[in-house]
Amino acid sequence: MRKKMKKALEMEPVSLPAQSRVALCGGTHGNEMSGVYLVRELQRQKLEKAGSVTLTTVISNPRAVQVCKRYTDMDLNRCFTDAILSSPVTDATPYEVRRAQELNTLLGPKGSVEAMDLVCDLHNTTANMGLSLISYSDQDWVILHIYRHIQRKITSAPVRFILLDLPLADAYSQDSLGKHGFSIEVGPQPHGVVRADIFNIMKEAVDQTLDWVQCFNSGSAFEGGEVDDVYTFVKSVDYPRDPETNQITAAIHPQLQDRDFCPLHPGDPMFLMFSGEIVKYEGVEVLHPYFVNECAYYEKSIAFHLARKMTLTIPPLQVKRD
Amino acid sequence: MTSSTNVSCFHGARRVAIFGGTHGNEMSGVTLVNLWIQNGKEIQRKGVETKPFITNPRAVEKCTRYVDTDLNRAFTTENLSAPSGDDLPYEVQRAQQINEIFGPKGSPEAYDVIFDLHNTTSNMGCTLILESSKDHFNLQMMHYIKKAIAPDSCPVLLTEHPLLKYSTSRSVAKHPIGLEVGPQPQGVLRSNIFESMRVVLKHALDFIELFNEGLEFPPCTVDVFRVSEKMDYPRDTNGNIIAMVHPNLQDCDWEPLNPGDPMFQTFDGTTIRYEGAGTVYPTFINEAAYYEKQQAFVTTRRETLAAGAIKKA
């Protein structure tokens, strides 16, 4: 079901409550190192308050971090649907499901008034995605204003917004625990590696997020307008595979590799078979690939996602005065 | 001064192996070897038996570097001569099996040549790894490969070092050659990296074929980087790293690092500089698998090795 995009010339100003309780999560995937080291550094600095903001820092999947793997039993960042969060715990319950329920108690409960105002989840990708913010709603004005603020302030990497069109109950990632939430995804970085340039970009994004929240809480008025470089998920594409063994039979084509968010036109190369043939995009619509050649997605049968590029309109925003 | 009759004669290289999956998450080698196990036409050469082989199948299945212990450090005399048994770590058992099939290491029955295919997260390009400065056959092969892929470069890393040398899978053969291609994340297959490795192997096998046909290779020199020192990350008292490879050093494998140059950046933004005595050439900069081996990068020094003429006996 597609939501209608508001194309009003001037939207009504919106006022929302102060964002006083912010959570910063690293190590949701135990081998995505920027978030692990950034959260540890903030914990070392004992950063618990940033102006009007009370900051909670969490290493979300400590067991996975310990062994430097994405997860131990199952992907933690798929465990935050209403169904999984409310499922009964038995001896057979995977570690990550238990942990998700613990995190729901700590940062949520999801959908309730006790939940964190803002949950920011830190991730890395092997894909060349620069700095991407990922969230669920095209009408969460707090998140979209944060995006615009970051986009204006950060010049060291391209900044984009990825929209997952899912209702809250089906939202599966950790950021959905908060009243407002988003993931910060920075790449390219190999899993298990911390690159200084990627770390510095993530740190800047977190600093700018906290900066915006403090400004917002103190009463600044943020003008409305348009935000561009918004990409809405349409579908995923898998690798060509051997029908018997299910092994991949091609690699991402060199002309697509590292070209996340560049338009893919009908007839453009997608895969280069080991035998030398080229597999081309046969869709009708120009779409934008992202998460191109993400390591963790081979097992999810995803070579890349395809998105539609759009612009959103956001209203003027100010904190609600009592 | 060598006279034209001063040629080292070697037996033909009749038995050649290509190892993939020594580290189960280094995907170029895994993919190439699996391809060639299905259809080995591409690697066939006249007069050579070329055997593609997955050395660590359990690690490949789990897409992890190793299951119990690093296979590429497991070929020690101690491990290879230990009584076999199920209680041994998986990779030690595997090393013993590989030594039986392709060795025994150090004996006349061992395979002539083994190529061991690896990837690295470091920006090392197509690196050839040489274990002995006195292996004239290997030096001649590397000289041939470097010429064949020019103007692209193929740095040669010489791991001959009293302390830093390690017992590799390929060391079972008379002439071991490591192929280390990067940068590529673990678990990921990049087309350009895959095709580079494929091309280097093609030239290597061409060399072997020419050698077996009786072609004499005249004396030559090969510029190499000899491994010098292992540099760890700065760590706190709990052993956690407190700094990252500096942005100025990151991706600069094989480029000179001078005293005073930035080396690490702490998480709170301070620069730590290189304080060695002279210029070194770092490599294996920020390799994912080496955090646990206490290595941020390894320094090397440039050297020119001379290889005498070689010909098949």
XYZ file of C-alpha atoms in Angstrom:
635
model
C 0.000 0.000 0.000
C 1.617 3.216 -1.108
C 1.304 6.314 1.035
C 0.465 9.554 -0.693
C 3.394 11.936 -0.610
C 2.412 15.346 0.679
C 3.089 17.840 -2.065
C 1.579 20.851 -0.223
C 3.373 24.076 -1.052
C 3.463 24.948 2.619
C 2.827 22.402 5.321
C 1.340 23.292 8.670
C 4.046 23.760 11.344
C 4.365 20.834 13.701
C 5.325 20.866 17.361
C 6.556 17.738 19.072
C 7.753 16.914 22.594
C 11.400 17.382 23.560
C 13.657 14.459 22.814
C 15.288 14.079 26.189
C 16.080 10.360 26.283
C 18.332 9.184 23.474
C 19.848 5.718 23.053
C 22.922 4.973 20.977
C 23.425 1.308 20.080
C 26.577 -0.324 18.712
C 27.463 -3.953 18.060
C 23.946 -4.946 17.038
C 25.965 -6.952 14.539
C 29.091 -8.033 16.383
C 31.509 -7.545 13.490
C 30.405 -4.044 12.455
C 33.229 -2.332 14.225
C 32.677 1.446 13.981
C 29.641 1.297 16.259
C 31.350 -1.071 18.699
C 34.348 1.221 19.128
C 32.303 4.424 19.110
C 29.977 3.206 21.863
C 32.951 1.915 23.890
C 34.701 5.260 23.493
C 31.615 7.158 24.686
C 31.364 4.758 27.623
C 35.061 5.313 28.397
C 34.427 9.074 28.357
C 31.438 8.392 30.643
C 29.233 10.447 28.339
C 25.789 10.215 29.922
C 24.505 13.699 29.406
C 24.780 15.997 26.407
C 23.059 19.231 27.420
C 19.331 18.520 27.701
C 19.792 14.965 26.479
C 20.237 11.906 28.697
C 22.279 9.473 26.634
C 22.087 5.715 27.049
C 24.828 3.767 25.261
C 24.424 0.048 24.622
C 26.461 -2.753 23.105
C 23.433 -4.580 21.768
C 24.873 -8.019 21.020
C 27.801 -8.522 23.419
C 28.154 -12.240 22.673
C 28.477 -11.591 18.944
C 30.929 -8.740 19.629
C 32.994 -11.077 21.804
C 33.485 -13.497 18.877
C 33.474 -10.767 16.226
C 30.607 -12.344 14.310
C 27.382 -10.852 12.987
C 25.317 -13.010 15.377
C 25.515 -16.218 17.421
C 22.147 -17.924 16.735
C 20.216 -15.501 14.531
C 20.335 -11.922 13.266
C 19.463 -9.692 16.247
C 18.360 -6.925 13.940
C 15.467 -9.004 12.651
C 14.111 -9.777 16.133
C 12.222 -6.626 16.945
C 8.848 -7.359 15.354
C 5.895 -7.303 17.752
C 5.503 -11.061 17.226
C 9.061 -11.961 18.228
C 9.172 -9.501 21.114
C 6.076 -11.050 22.640
C 6.946 -14.699 21.958
C 7.300 -16.926 25.034
C 10.860 -17.844 26.029
C 11.801 -21.524 26.276
C 15.101 -23.426 26.483
C 15.102 -23.521 22.700
C 14.784 -19.740 22.317
C 17.758 -18.366 20.363
C 20.115 -16.036 22.253
C 19.249 -13.070 20.048
C 15.509 -13.408 20.712
C 16.138 -13.274 24.461
C 18.457 -10.334 23.985
C 15.878 -8.519 21.836
C 13.344 -8.892 24.635
C 15.912 -7.553 27.145
C 16.611 -4.585 24.875
C 12.883 -4.022 24.535
C 12.678 -3.706 28.327
C 15.705 -1.402 28.389
C 14.872 0.876 25.440
C 11.124 0.275 24.980
C 8.697 -1.230 25.427
C 8.140 -0.710 21.718
C 5.071 1.411 21.084
C 4.684 2.565 24.709
C 5.093 5.938 26.453
C 8.069 4.609 28.440
C 10.132 3.998 25.294
C 13.240 6.033 24.524
C 12.466 9.212 22.622
C 15.129 8.430 20.044
C 16.984 5.202 19.274
C 19.988 5.463 16.988
C 21.495 2.154 15.858
C 25.023 2.089 14.397
C 25.914 -0.200 11.498
C 28.556 -0.785 8.871
C 28.232 -2.342 5.451
C 30.692 -3.771 2.929
C 28.675 -1.886 0.282
C 29.789 1.542 -0.953
C 26.860 3.335 0.664
C 28.608 6.336 2.184
C 26.476 7.599 5.059
C 22.919 6.294 4.888
C 20.137 6.869 7.397
C 17.512 4.121 7.398
C 14.053 4.447 8.878
C 10.457 3.345 8.506
C 8.304 6.408 8.141
C 8.057 9.207 5.605
C 6.237 11.273 8.224
C 8.527 11.053 11.227
C 9.480 14.717 11.200
C 12.107 14.356 13.913
C 14.014 11.781 11.857
C 13.624 13.676 8.604
C 14.811 16.937 10.147
C 17.804 15.125 11.623
C 18.508 13.755 8.132
C 18.385 17.190 6.553
C 20.630 18.593 9.290
C 23.218 15.838 8.793
C 23.033 16.186 5.017
C 23.787 19.908 5.291
C 26.594 19.549 7.816
C 28.525 16.511 6.600
C 30.705 16.873 3.520
C 33.096 13.962 4.083
C 30.670 11.417 2.604
C 27.492 11.405 0.527
C 24.417 11.365 2.804
C 21.197 9.568 1.828
C 17.939 8.406 3.354
C 16.498 4.931 2.907
C 12.813 4.427 3.586
C 11.444 1.023 4.543
C 7.705 1.130 4.086
C 6.556 -1.091 6.941
C 3.991 -0.658 9.702
C 5.448 -0.459 13.212
C 4.289 -3.955 14.214
C 6.277 -5.475 11.364
C 9.298 -3.233 11.807
C 12.042 -5.730 12.631
C 15.060 -3.597 13.530
C 16.214 -2.240 16.878
C 15.595 1.405 16.048
C 11.854 0.638 15.986
C 11.969 0.308 19.803
C 12.079 4.064 20.264
C 9.305 6.583 19.765
C 11.591 7.793 17.001
C 14.374 5.671 15.591
C 16.784 5.278 12.748
C 19.887 3.386 11.779
C 23.138 5.007 10.745
C 24.768 2.795 8.119
C 28.303 3.664 6.985
C 30.338 1.906 4.310
C 32.309 0.537 2.695
C 34.115 -1.270 5.483
C 35.004 -4.956 5.718
C 33.405 -6.707 8.670
C 35.851 -7.167 11.514
C 37.842 -4.080 10.508
C 37.733 -0.545 11.883
C 38.722 2.105 9.337
C 39.512 5.552 10.726
C 37.795 7.391 7.856
C 34.575 5.395 8.302
C 34.714 5.752 12.112
C 35.158 9.510 11.760
C 32.107 9.757 9.480
C 29.979 7.800 11.922
C 31.196 9.906 14.826
C 30.322 13.074 12.903
C 26.839 11.733 12.192
C 26.278 10.932 15.874
C 27.642 14.346 16.946
C 25.354 16.126 14.479
C 22.368 14.069 15.636
C 22.962 15.052 19.261
C 23.622 18.610 18.150
C 20.264 18.787 16.370
C 18.404 17.228 19.297
C 19.869 19.746 21.730
C 18.970 22.635 19.439
C 15.481 21.237 19.031
C 15.015 20.786 22.782
C 16.163 24.330 23.455
C 13.416 25.739 21.249
C 15.022 26.337 17.837
C 12.583 26.552 14.971
C 13.438 24.446 11.949
C 11.974 25.594 8.651
C 10.039 23.247 6.422
C 11.047 22.380 2.914
C 12.142 19.503 0.759
C 14.557 16.680 1.467
C 16.030 14.864 -1.501
C 18.124 11.733 -2.014
C 15.380 9.665 -0.390
C 15.242 6.061 -1.582
C 12.235 3.824 -1.011
C 12.819 0.077 -1.004
C 11.106 -1.655 -3.911
C 12.557 -5.174 -4.119
C 15.686 -7.329 -3.761
C 17.671 -9.128 -6.442
C 19.547 -12.361 -5.769
C 22.691 -13.697 -7.415
C 22.377 -16.169 -10.259
C 22.758 -19.578 -8.630
C 23.377 -23.171 -9.645
C 19.953 -24.855 -9.372
C 21.472 -28.016 -7.852
C 24.050 -26.696 -5.401
C 22.591 -23.207 -4.825
C 26.133 -21.829 -5.112
C 26.412 -18.439 -6.788
C 27.503 -18.560 -10.426
C 28.307 -14.893 -10.929
C 29.722 -11.839 -9.192
C 28.305 -8.331 -9.166
C 29.369 -6.845 -12.509
C 32.338 -4.416 -12.286
C 30.092 -1.659 -13.661
C 27.637 -2.084 -10.793
C 30.150 -2.837 -8.017
C 30.600 0.214 -5.730
C 27.900 2.154 -7.591
C 25.265 2.131 -4.864
C 22.476 4.652 -5.484
C 23.527 5.273 -9.106
C 20.590 4.705 -11.479
C 20.253 1.226 -13.003
C 18.701 1.484 -16.448
C 17.071 -1.320 -18.433
C 19.923 -3.124 -20.225
C 22.633 -2.126 -17.716
C 24.909 -4.965 -16.560
C 24.142 -6.483 -13.154
C 26.218 -9.680 -12.927
C 29.299 -11.119 -14.602
C 29.044 -14.913 -14.741
C 32.195 -16.883 -13.973
C 31.830 -18.214 -17.492
C 32.020 -14.649 -18.872
C 28.395 -13.906 -19.781
C 26.763 -10.701 -18.620
C 23.366 -10.675 -16.915
C 21.542 -7.427 -17.590
C 18.787 -5.570 -15.759
C 15.557 -6.341 -17.531
C 13.175 -4.195 -15.518
C 11.219 -1.397 -17.154
C 11.670 1.250 -14.480
C 14.959 2.991 -13.677
C 15.726 2.019 -10.080
C 18.602 2.619 -7.675
C 20.581 -0.288 -6.240
C 21.932 -0.203 -2.676
C 23.501 -2.732 -0.321
C 25.378 -3.831 -3.446
C 27.534 -6.822 -2.468
C 26.878 -6.670 1.272
C 28.661 -9.656 2.824
C 25.877 -10.556 5.245
C 23.249 -10.695 2.549
C 24.654 -13.652 0.588
C 22.952 -15.974 3.062
C 19.733 -13.942 2.798
C 19.810 -14.463 -1.002
C 20.267 -10.762 -1.674
C 22.857 -9.382 -4.107
C 21.416 -5.870 -3.794
C 18.191 -3.973 -3.067
C 16.464 -1.757 -5.603
C 14.850 1.544 -4.652
C 12.851 4.335 -6.171
C 14.377 7.777 -5.744
C 12.166 10.534 -4.372
C 11.899 13.836 -2.602
C 9.899 14.375 0.567
C 8.336 17.529 1.914
C 8.781 18.238 5.604
C 6.886 20.775 7.733
C 8.388 23.467 9.956
C 9.204 21.860 13.298
C 9.615 23.173 16.808
C 9.573 21.704 20.281
C 6.222 21.684 22.042
C 6.096 24.158 24.896
C 4.182 23.082 27.987
C 79.475 -12.956 -13.066
C 77.616 -15.895 -14.543
C 78.693 -17.524 -17.773
C 76.041 -18.659 -20.210
C 76.691 -22.292 -19.210
C 75.975 -21.579 -15.531
C 72.372 -22.708 -15.591
C 70.557 -24.363 -12.715
C 68.763 -27.438 -13.914
C 65.489 -28.421 -12.323
C 63.299 -31.413 -12.885
C 60.140 -30.612 -14.774
C 57.283 -29.241 -12.718
C 54.965 -32.204 -13.229
C 52.727 -32.016 -10.219
C 51.149 -28.680 -9.422
C 48.363 -27.925 -6.943
C 46.134 -24.888 -6.569
C 44.821 -24.459 -3.024
C 41.665 -22.457 -2.302
C 39.809 -22.008 0.973
C 42.840 -22.283 3.248
C 40.889 -19.501 4.924
C 37.233 -20.320 4.419
C 36.048 -16.727 4.009
C 38.564 -15.647 1.382
C 36.221 -15.999 -1.526
C 38.272 -15.593 -4.722
C 40.257 -18.779 -4.102
C 37.224 -20.727 -2.904
C 35.283 -19.738 -6.013
C 38.116 -20.340 -8.493
C 39.040 -23.733 -7.080
C 35.394 -24.882 -6.982
C 35.029 -23.733 -10.572
C 38.102 -25.696 -11.642
C 37.100 -28.792 -9.698
C 33.927 -28.811 -11.829
C 35.723 -27.959 -15.052
C 39.507 -27.839 -15.063
C 40.038 -26.979 -18.738
C 41.285 -23.474 -17.976
C 44.116 -24.734 -15.755
C 45.259 -27.610 -17.949
C 48.749 -27.318 -19.406
C 50.771 -29.800 -21.469
C 52.742 -32.215 -19.350
C 51.442 -30.965 -16.015
C 48.978 -32.493 -13.631
C 47.296 -29.447 -12.062
C 45.132 -30.294 -9.081
C 42.668 -27.749 -7.680
C 41.975 -28.450 -3.999
C 39.880 -26.979 -1.186
C 42.153 -27.196 1.841
C 39.706 -26.257 4.603
C 36.241 -27.451 3.571
C 34.657 -27.056 7.029
C 35.741 -23.441 7.241
C 34.492 -22.858 3.681
C 31.114 -24.331 4.584
C 30.795 -21.965 7.552
C 32.341 -19.076 5.598
C 34.784 -18.500 8.432
C 38.594 -18.156 8.485
C 39.062 -21.378 10.472
C 37.189 -23.760 12.737
C 39.684 -24.502 15.557
C 42.992 -22.934 14.514
C 44.502 -21.127 11.537
C 45.296 -23.794 8.906
C 47.909 -21.525 7.359
C 49.961 -21.641 10.563
C 49.431 -25.344 11.191
C 52.119 -26.968 9.072
C 54.772 -27.000 11.772
C 57.093 -29.986 12.184
C 55.485 -30.587 15.554
C 51.968 -30.760 14.135
C 52.893 -32.819 11.104
C 54.738 -35.426 13.168
C 52.187 -35.602 16.010
C 50.319 -38.895 16.337
C 47.081 -38.546 14.389
C 43.789 -38.601 16.250
C 40.293 -37.142 16.503
C 41.279 -35.159 19.578
C 43.609 -32.976 17.511
C 42.227 -29.599 16.369
C 40.434 -29.954 13.017
C 43.032 -27.916 11.133
C 45.923 -29.957 12.537
C 44.228 -33.145 11.327
C 43.675 -31.437 7.996
C 47.348 -30.377 7.830
C 48.404 -33.979 8.336
C 46.049 -35.148 5.563
C 47.290 -32.446 3.187
C 50.889 -33.317 4.005
C 50.163 -36.935 3.076
C 48.510 -36.059 -0.234
C 50.822 -33.275 -1.390
C 53.976 -33.919 0.635
C 55.555 -35.173 2.734
C 56.996 -31.721 3.321
C 60.713 -31.701 2.622
C 60.755 -35.037 0.778
C 61.398 -35.860 -2.908
C 57.794 -37.104 -3.229
C 56.329 -33.682 -2.432
C 54.432 -31.755 -5.103
C 56.620 -29.551 -7.259
C 54.550 -26.381 -7.005
C 51.621 -25.281 -4.843
C 49.773 -22.015 -5.402
C 47.833 -20.965 -2.314
C 45.036 -18.489 -3.055
C 44.246 -15.822 -0.479
C 42.416 -12.545 -0.143
C 43.138 -9.709 2.232
C 41.178 -6.684 3.448
C 44.431 -4.723 2.928
C 45.041 -2.740 -0.250
C 47.838 -5.031 -1.405
C 46.823 -5.446 -5.046
C 48.064 -8.720 -6.522
C 50.856 -9.703 -4.155
C 53.018 -12.773 -4.685
C 54.425 -14.300 -1.516
C 57.878 -15.868 -1.642
C 59.151 -17.943 1.246
C 62.803 -18.375 0.266
C 65.230 -15.903 -1.328
C 67.130 -18.865 -2.770
C 64.239 -20.383 -4.723
C 65.455 -19.547 -8.220
C 62.572 -21.375 -9.861
C 60.041 -19.250 -7.969
C 62.031 -16.069 -8.568
C 62.045 -16.749 -12.295
C 58.297 -17.443 -12.234
C 57.608 -14.230 -10.379
C 59.802 -12.310 -12.793
C 57.802 -13.805 -15.657
C 54.459 -12.951 -14.042
C 55.503 -9.379 -13.280
C 56.525 -8.829 -16.887
C 53.347 -10.426 -18.185
C 50.953 -8.240 -16.214
C 52.876 -4.985 -16.619
C 51.984 -2.103 -16.485
C 49.858 -3.461 -13.628
C 52.088 -4.261 -10.700
C 52.606 -7.442 -8.750
C 54.570 -6.730 -5.560
C 56.593 -9.638 -4.153
C 56.547 -10.115 -0.386
C 59.468 -12.185 0.941
C 58.463 -13.792 4.235
C 61.904 -15.255 4.918
C 62.568 -14.126 8.499
C 63.933 -15.988 11.522
C 60.944 -15.116 13.729
C 58.122 -13.930 11.492
C 58.089 -16.844 9.049
C 55.033 -19.064 9.396
C 54.220 -22.661 8.463
C 51.871 -22.396 5.517
C 49.768 -24.974 3.645
C 51.827 -24.339 0.542
C 55.102 -25.038 2.378
C 54.430 -28.742 1.805
C 55.608 -28.275 -1.809
C 59.119 -27.851 -3.151
C 58.165 -24.485 -4.602
C 55.446 -22.758 -2.571
C 53.798 -19.620 -3.935
C 51.265 -17.494 -2.116
C 48.847 -15.293 -4.001
C 47.372 -12.569 -1.837
C 44.857 -10.311 -3.588
C 43.056 -7.369 -2.028
C 41.345 -5.329 -0.936
C 38.316 -7.553 -0.496
C 36.152 -7.953 2.603
C 35.971 -11.447 4.066
C 32.935 -13.318 2.820
C 32.583 -11.110 -0.241
C 33.379 -11.914 -3.881
C 34.434 -8.906 -5.940
C 34.569 -9.437 -9.692
C 37.724 -7.376 -10.277
C 39.657 -9.169 -7.526
C 38.471 -12.569 -8.776
C 39.506 -11.838 -12.365
C 42.923 -10.442 -11.284
C 43.706 -13.630 -9.416
C 42.585 -15.690 -12.391
C 44.918 -13.772 -14.745
C 47.955 -14.090 -12.447
C 47.409 -17.844 -12.210
C 47.097 -18.091 -15.975
C 50.550 -16.503 -16.383
C 51.998 -18.707 -13.652
C 50.768 -21.848 -15.401
C 52.035 -20.524 -18.756
C 55.489 -20.167 -17.179
C 55.390 -23.736 -15.957
C 54.382 -24.980 -19.377
C 57.203 -23.047 -21.084
C 59.675 -24.331 -18.515
C 58.534 -27.923 -19.020
C 58.932 -27.513 -22.792
C 62.604 -26.798 -22.233
C 62.757 -23.012 -22.469
C 65.798 -21.593 -20.714
C 65.167 -18.545 -18.576
C 68.216 -16.243 -18.450
C 69.498 -14.663 -15.220
C 67.230 -11.941 -13.880
C 66.658 -9.764 -10.867
C 63.454 -9.411 -8.881
C 62.614 -6.462 -6.633
C 61.096 -7.746 -3.438
C 59.867 -6.443 -0.103
C 61.473 -8.390 2.723
C 59.380 -8.597 5.882
C 60.980 -6.753 8.753
C 58.825 -6.044 11.780
C 55.316 -6.668 13.054
C 53.548 -3.543 14.378
C 50.634 -3.967 16.738
C 47.859 -1.514 17.546
C 48.258 0.565 20.690
C 46.273 -1.274 23.361
C 45.043 -0.637 26.899
C 45.866 -2.849 29.869
C 42.913 -5.107 29.022
C 44.284 -5.729 25.551
C 41.633 -3.665 23.731
C 42.858 -1.540 20.864
C 42.810 2.184 21.623
C 43.573 3.466 18.147
C 42.945 2.765 14.468
C 45.278 2.810 11.480
C 45.584 6.500 10.614
C 43.679 7.709 7.509
C 47.050 8.731 5.984
C 48.387 5.185 6.304
C 45.166 3.294 5.518
C 45.267 1.761 2.000
C 48.912 2.823 1.513
C 50.410 -0.652 1.326
C 53.845 -0.684 -0.346
C 54.236 3.096 -0.037
C 57.083 4.551 2.022
C 56.401 5.245 5.700
C 58.906 7.748 7.043
C 59.786 8.529 10.665
C 57.314 11.173 11.852
C 54.532 10.095 9.467
C 51.078 9.512 11.001
C 50.529 5.865 11.867
C 47.515 5.546 14.223
C 44.571 7.703 15.261
C 43.114 7.213 18.722
C 39.338 7.021 19.088
C 39.351 10.497 20.585
C 41.257 11.931 17.628
C 44.966 12.032 18.608
C 47.613 11.164 15.995
C 50.361 8.673 16.859
C 53.401 8.867 14.592
C 55.879 6.288 13.292
C 59.111 6.515 15.289
C 61.310 3.992 13.490
C 64.888 4.693 12.488
C 64.325 4.904 8.749
C 61.889 4.544 5.883
C 59.948 1.285 5.711
C 57.316 -0.088 3.351
C 54.269 -1.246 5.277
C 51.939 -3.960 4.071
C 49.040 -6.031 5.389
C 47.724 -2.688 6.635
C 44.488 -3.263 8.572
C 43.952 -6.910 7.703
C 40.807 -8.109 9.500
C 42.291 -11.445 10.534
C 45.351 -9.918 12.136
C 43.692 -8.006 14.975
C 43.766 -11.229 16.989
C 47.385 -11.837 15.924
C 48.392 -8.441 17.337
C 49.303 -7.001 13.966
C 48.117 -3.652 12.551
C 50.621 -3.878 9.710
C 54.013 -5.359 8.955
C 57.012 -3.289 7.842
C 59.187 -4.388 4.943
C 62.436 -3.263 3.373
C 63.165 -3.200 -0.323
C 65.697 -5.617 -1.702
C 66.749 -6.865 -5.125
C 67.224 -10.595 -5.450
C 69.208 -12.209 -8.219
C 68.000 -15.389 -9.869
C 70.347 -17.505 -11.913
C 69.407 -18.958 -15.278
C 67.178 -22.023 -15.049
C 66.300 -24.814 -17.442
C 64.570 -28.145 -17.236
C 67.009 -30.969 -16.710
